[in-house]
Amino acid sequence: MKNMNIVHDAKSINMMSKIWIFFILVLLFTSCQKAEKKFVYVDGENIYSAKGDLLHLKGVNLGNWLLPDSLAPKKTGVKFQI
């Protein structure tokens, strides 16, 4: 009876190793494919669209716009200052 269990265990180990090899091969083949560029990407100093066209971005910089300017007049009781 013990001999039958050893043979059964050897078959199950062999089957599990085949399954692991199959999964490793599937992961290997899927990871080696060329990745599609679905989003914008940067190459050097330029930004390109997913199709490879050069993008020209326009925007406004509002850096530090909530911080008070150090040259602004301080409130000293004067209503208006020219």
Coordinates of N, CA, C and O in Angstrom, one line a residue:
M1 N 0.8 -1.2 0.0 CA 0.0 0.0 0.0 C 0.9 1.3 0.0 O 0.5 2.2 -0.7
K2 N 2.0 1.2 0.7 CA 2.9 2.4 0.8 C 3.5 2.6 -0.6 O 3.7 3.8 -1.0
N3 N 3.8 1.6 -1.3 CA 4.4 1.7 -2.6 C 3.5 2.4 -3.6 O 3.9 3.2 -4.4
M4 N 2.2 2.2 -3.5 CA 1.2 2.9 -4.3 C 1.1 4.4 -4.0 O 1.0 5.2 -4.9
N5 N 1.2 4.7 -2.7 CA 1.2 6.2 -2.3 C 2.5 6.9 -2.9 O 2.4 8.0 -3.3
I6 N 3.6 6.2 -2.9 CA 4.8 6.8 -3.4 C 4.7 7.1 -4.9 O 5.0 8.1 -5.4
V7 N 4.1 6.1 -5.6 CA 3.9 6.3 -7.1 C 2.9 7.4 -7.3 O 3.1 8.2 -8.2
H8 N 1.9 7.4 -6.5 CA 0.8 8.5 -6.7 C 1.4 9.9 -6.4 O 1.2 10.8 -7.1
D9 N 2.3 10.0 -5.3 CA 2.9 11.2 -5.0 C 3.9 11.7 -6.1 O 4.0 12.8 -6.4
A10 N 4.6 10.7 -6.7 CA 5.5 11.1 -7.7 C 4.8 11.6 -9.0 O 5.2 12.5 -9.6
K11 N 3.6 11.0 -9.3 CA 2.8 11.5 -10.4 C 2.3 12.9 -10.1 O 2.2 13.8 -11.0
S12 N 1.8 13.2 -8.9 CA 1.3 14.5 -8.6 C 2.4 15.5 -8.6 O 2.2 16.7 -9.0
I13 N 3.6 15.2 -8.1 CA 4.7 16.1 -8.2 C 5.1 16.4 -9.6 O 5.3 17.5 -10.0
N14 N 5.1 15.4 -10.5 CA 5.4 15.5 -11.9 C 4.3 16.4 -12.5 O 4.7 17.3 -13.3
M15 N 3.1 16.3 -12.2 CA 2.0 17.1 -12.8 C 2.1 18.5 -12.3 O 1.9 19.5 -13.1
M16 N 2.4 18.7 -11.0 CA 2.6 20.1 -10.5 C 3.8 20.8 -11.2 O 3.7 22.0 -11.5
S17 N 4.9 20.1 -11.4 CA 6.0 20.7 -12.1 C 5.6 21.1 -13.5 O 6.1 22.1 -14.0
K18 N 4.9 20.3 -14.2 CA 4.4 20.6 -15.6 C 3.5 21.9 -15.5 O 3.6 22.7 -16.4
I19 N 2.7 22.0 -14.6 CA 1.8 23.1 -14.4 C 2.6 24.4 -14.2 O 2.4 25.4 -14.8
W20 N 3.6 24.3 -13.3 CA 4.5 25.5 -13.0 C 5.3 25.9 -14.2 O 5.4 27.0 -14.5
I21 N 5.8 24.9 -15.0 CA 6.5 25.2 -16.2 C 5.6 25.9 -17.2 O 6.0 26.8 -17.9
F22 N 4.4 25.4 -17.3 CA 3.4 26.0 -18.2 C 3.2 27.5 -17.9 O 3.2 28.4 -18.7
F23 N 2.9 27.8 -16.6 CA 2.7 29.1 -16.2 C 3.9 30.0 -16.4 O 3.8 31.2 -16.7
I24 N 5.1 29.5 -16.1 CA 6.3 30.3 -16.3 C 6.5 30.6 -17.8 O 6.8 31.8 -18.1
L25 N 6.2 29.7 -18.7 CA 6.3 29.9 -20.1 C 5.3 30.9 -20.6 O 5.6 31.8 -21.4
V26 N 4.0 30.9 -20.0 CA 3.0 31.8 -20.4 C 3.4 33.2 -20.0 O 3.3 34.2 -20.7
L27 N 3.9 33.4 -18.7 CA 4.4 34.7 -18.3 C 5.6 35.2 -19.1 O 5.7 36.4 -19.4
L28 N 6.5 34.3 -19.5 CA 7.6 34.7 -20.2 C 7.2 35.2 -21.6 O 7.7 36.3 -22.0
F29 N 6.3 34.5 -22.3 CA 5.9 35.0 -23.6 C 5.1 36.2 -23.6 O 5.2 37.1 -24.4
T30 N 4.2 36.4 -22.5 CA 3.4 37.6 -22.5 C 4.3 38.8 -22.0 O 4.0 40.0 -22.4
S31 N 5.3 38.6 -21.3 CA 6.1 39.8 -20.8 C 7.1 40.2 -21.8 O 7.7 41.3 -21.8
C32 N 7.4 39.4 -22.8 CA 8.5 39.7 -23.8 C 7.9 40.4 -25.0 O 8.6 40.8 -25.9
Q33 N 6.6 40.6 -25.1 CA 6.0 41.3 -26.2 C 6.3 42.8 -26.1 O 6.5 43.4 -25.0
K34 N 6.3 43.5 -27.2 CA 6.5 44.9 -27.3 C 5.3 45.6 -26.6 O 4.2 45.4 -27.0
A35 N 5.6 46.5 -25.7 CA 4.6 47.3 -25.0 C 4.0 48.4 -25.9 O 4.8 49.1 -26.6
E36 N 2.7 48.5 -26.0 CA 2.1 49.6 -26.7 C 2.1 50.8 -25.9 O 2.0 50.8 -24.7
K37 N 2.3 51.9 -26.6 CA 2.3 53.2 -25.9 C 0.9 53.8 -26.1 O 0.5 54.2 -27.1
K38 N 0.1 53.7 -25.0 CA -1.2 54.2 -25.0 C -1.4 55.6 -24.4 O -2.4 56.2 -24.5
F39 N -0.3 56.1 -23.9 CA -0.4 57.5 -23.2 C 0.7 58.3 -23.8 O 1.5 57.9 -24.6
V40 N 0.7 59.6 -23.4 CA 1.8 60.4 -23.8 C 3.1 60.0 -23.1 O 3.1 59.3 -22.0
Y41 N 4.2 60.2 -23.7 CA 5.5 59.8 -23.1 C 6.6 60.9 -23.4 O 6.4 61.7 -24.2
V42 N 7.6 60.8 -22.6 CA 8.7 61.8 -22.7 C 9.9 61.1 -23.3 O 10.3 60.0 -22.9
D43 N 10.5 61.8 -24.2 CA 11.8 61.3 -24.8 C 12.7 62.5 -24.8 O 12.6 63.4 -25.7
G44 N 13.7 62.6 -23.9 CA 14.6 63.7 -23.8 C 13.8 64.9 -23.2 O 13.2 64.8 -22.2
E45 N 13.8 66.0 -24.0 CA 13.1 67.2 -23.5 C 11.7 67.4 -24.2 O 11.0 68.3 -23.9
N46 N 11.4 66.4 -25.1 CA 10.1 66.5 -25.8 C 9.0 65.6 -25.2 O 9.4 64.5 -24.7
I47 N 7.8 66.0 -25.4 CA 6.7 65.2 -24.9 C 5.9 64.8 -26.2 O 5.5 65.6 -27.0
Y48 N 5.6 63.5 -26.3 CA 5.0 62.9 -27.5 C 3.7 62.3 -27.2 O 3.4 61.8 -26.1
S49 N 2.7 62.3 -28.1 CA 1.4 61.6 -27.9 C 1.6 60.1 -28.1 O 2.7 59.7 -28.5
A50 N 0.5 59.4 -27.9 CA 0.6 57.9 -28.1 C 0.9 57.6 -29.5 O 1.4 56.5 -29.8
K51 N 0.5 58.4 -30.5 CA 0.7 58.1 -31.9 C 2.1 58.5 -32.3 O 2.6 58.2 -33.4
G52 N 2.9 59.2 -31.5 CA 4.2 59.7 -31.8 C 4.3 61.1 -32.2 O 5.4 61.5 -32.6
D53 N 3.2 61.8 -32.2 CA 3.3 63.3 -32.6 C 3.8 64.1 -31.5 O 3.5 63.8 -30.3
L54 N 4.6 65.1 -31.8 CA 5.1 66.0 -30.8 C 4.0 66.9 -30.2 O 3.2 67.5 -31.0
L55 N 3.9 66.9 -28.9 CA 2.9 67.7 -28.2 C 3.5 69.1 -27.8 O 4.6 69.2 -27.3
H56 N 2.7 70.1 -28.1 CA 3.0 71.5 -27.7 C 2.0 71.9 -26.6 O 0.9 72.1 -26.8
L57 N 2.5 71.9 -25.4 CA 1.6 72.2 -24.2 C 1.6 73.6 -23.9 O 2.7 74.3 -23.9
K58 N 0.5 74.2 -23.6 CA 0.3 75.6 -23.1 C -0.3 75.6 -21.7 O -1.1 74.8 -21.4
G59 N 0.2 76.5 -20.9 CA -0.4 76.6 -19.6 C 0.0 77.8 -18.9 O 0.7 78.7 -19.4
V60 N -0.5 78.0 -17.7 CA -0.2 79.2 -16.9 C 0.4 78.7 -15.6 O -0.1 77.8 -14.9
N61 N 1.5 79.3 -15.2 CA 2.1 79.0 -13.9 C 1.6 79.9 -12.8 O 1.7 81.1 -12.9
L62 N 0.9 79.3 -11.8 CA 0.4 80.1 -10.7 C 1.2 79.8 -9.4 O 0.7 79.8 -8.3
G63 N 2.5 79.6 -9.6 CA 3.4 79.3 -8.5 C 3.4 80.4 -7.4 O 3.5 81.6 -7.7
N64 N 3.2 80.0 -6.2 CA 3.2 80.9 -5.0 C 2.2 82.0 -5.1 O 2.4 83.1 -4.5
W65 N 1.1 81.8 -5.8 CA 0.1 82.9 -5.9 C -0.7 83.1 -4.6 O -1.3 84.2 -4.5
L66 N -0.6 82.2 -3.7 CA -1.3 82.4 -2.4 C -0.4 83.1 -1.4 O -0.9 83.5 -0.3
L67 N 0.9 83.2 -1.7 CA 1.8 83.8 -0.7 C 1.8 85.3 -0.9 O 1.9 85.8 -2.0
P68 N 1.8 86.1 0.1 CA 1.9 87.5 0.0 C 3.2 88.0 -0.5 O 4.2 87.4 -0.2
D69 N 3.2 89.0 -1.4 CA 4.4 89.5 -1.9 C 5.2 90.3 -0.8 O 4.6 91.1 -0.1
S70 N 6.5 90.2 -0.8 CA 7.3 90.9 0.2 C 7.4 92.4 -0.1 O 7.7 93.1 0.8
L71 N 7.1 92.8 -1.3 CA 7.1 94.2 -1.6 C 5.8 94.9 -1.4 O 5.7 96.1 -1.6
A72 N 4.8 94.1 -1.1 CA 3.4 94.7 -0.9 C 3.5 95.6 0.3 O 4.1 95.2 1.3
P73 N 2.8 96.7 0.3 CA 2.7 97.6 1.5 C 2.0 96.9 2.7 O 1.1 96.2 2.5
K74 N 2.6 97.1 3.8 CA 2.0 96.5 5.0 C 0.9 97.4 5.5 O 0.9 98.6 5.3
K75 N -0.1 96.8 6.2 CA -1.2 97.6 6.7 C -0.8 98.4 7.9 O -0.5 97.8 9.0
T76 N -0.7 99.7 7.8 CA -0.2 100.5 8.9 C -1.3 101.6 9.2 O -1.0 102.6 9.8
G77 N -2.5 101.4 8.8 CA -3.5 102.3 9.1 C -3.8 103.3 8.0 O -4.7 104.1 8.0
V78 N -3.0 103.2 6.9 CA -3.2 104.1 5.8 C -4.1 103.4 4.8 O -4.0 102.2 4.5
K79 N -5.2 104.1 4.4 CA -6.2 103.5 3.5 C -5.6 103.3 2.1 O -5.8 102.2 1.6
F80 N -5.0 104.3 1.6 CA -4.5 104.2 0.2 C -3.1 104.7 0.2 O -2.7 105.6 0.8
Q81 N -2.3 104.0 -0.6 CA -0.9 104.5 -0.8 C -0.6 104.5 -2.3 O -0.9 103.5 -3.0
I82 N 0.1 105.5 -2.7 CA 0.4 105.6 -4.1 C 1.9 105.5 -4.2 O 2.7 106.0 -3.5

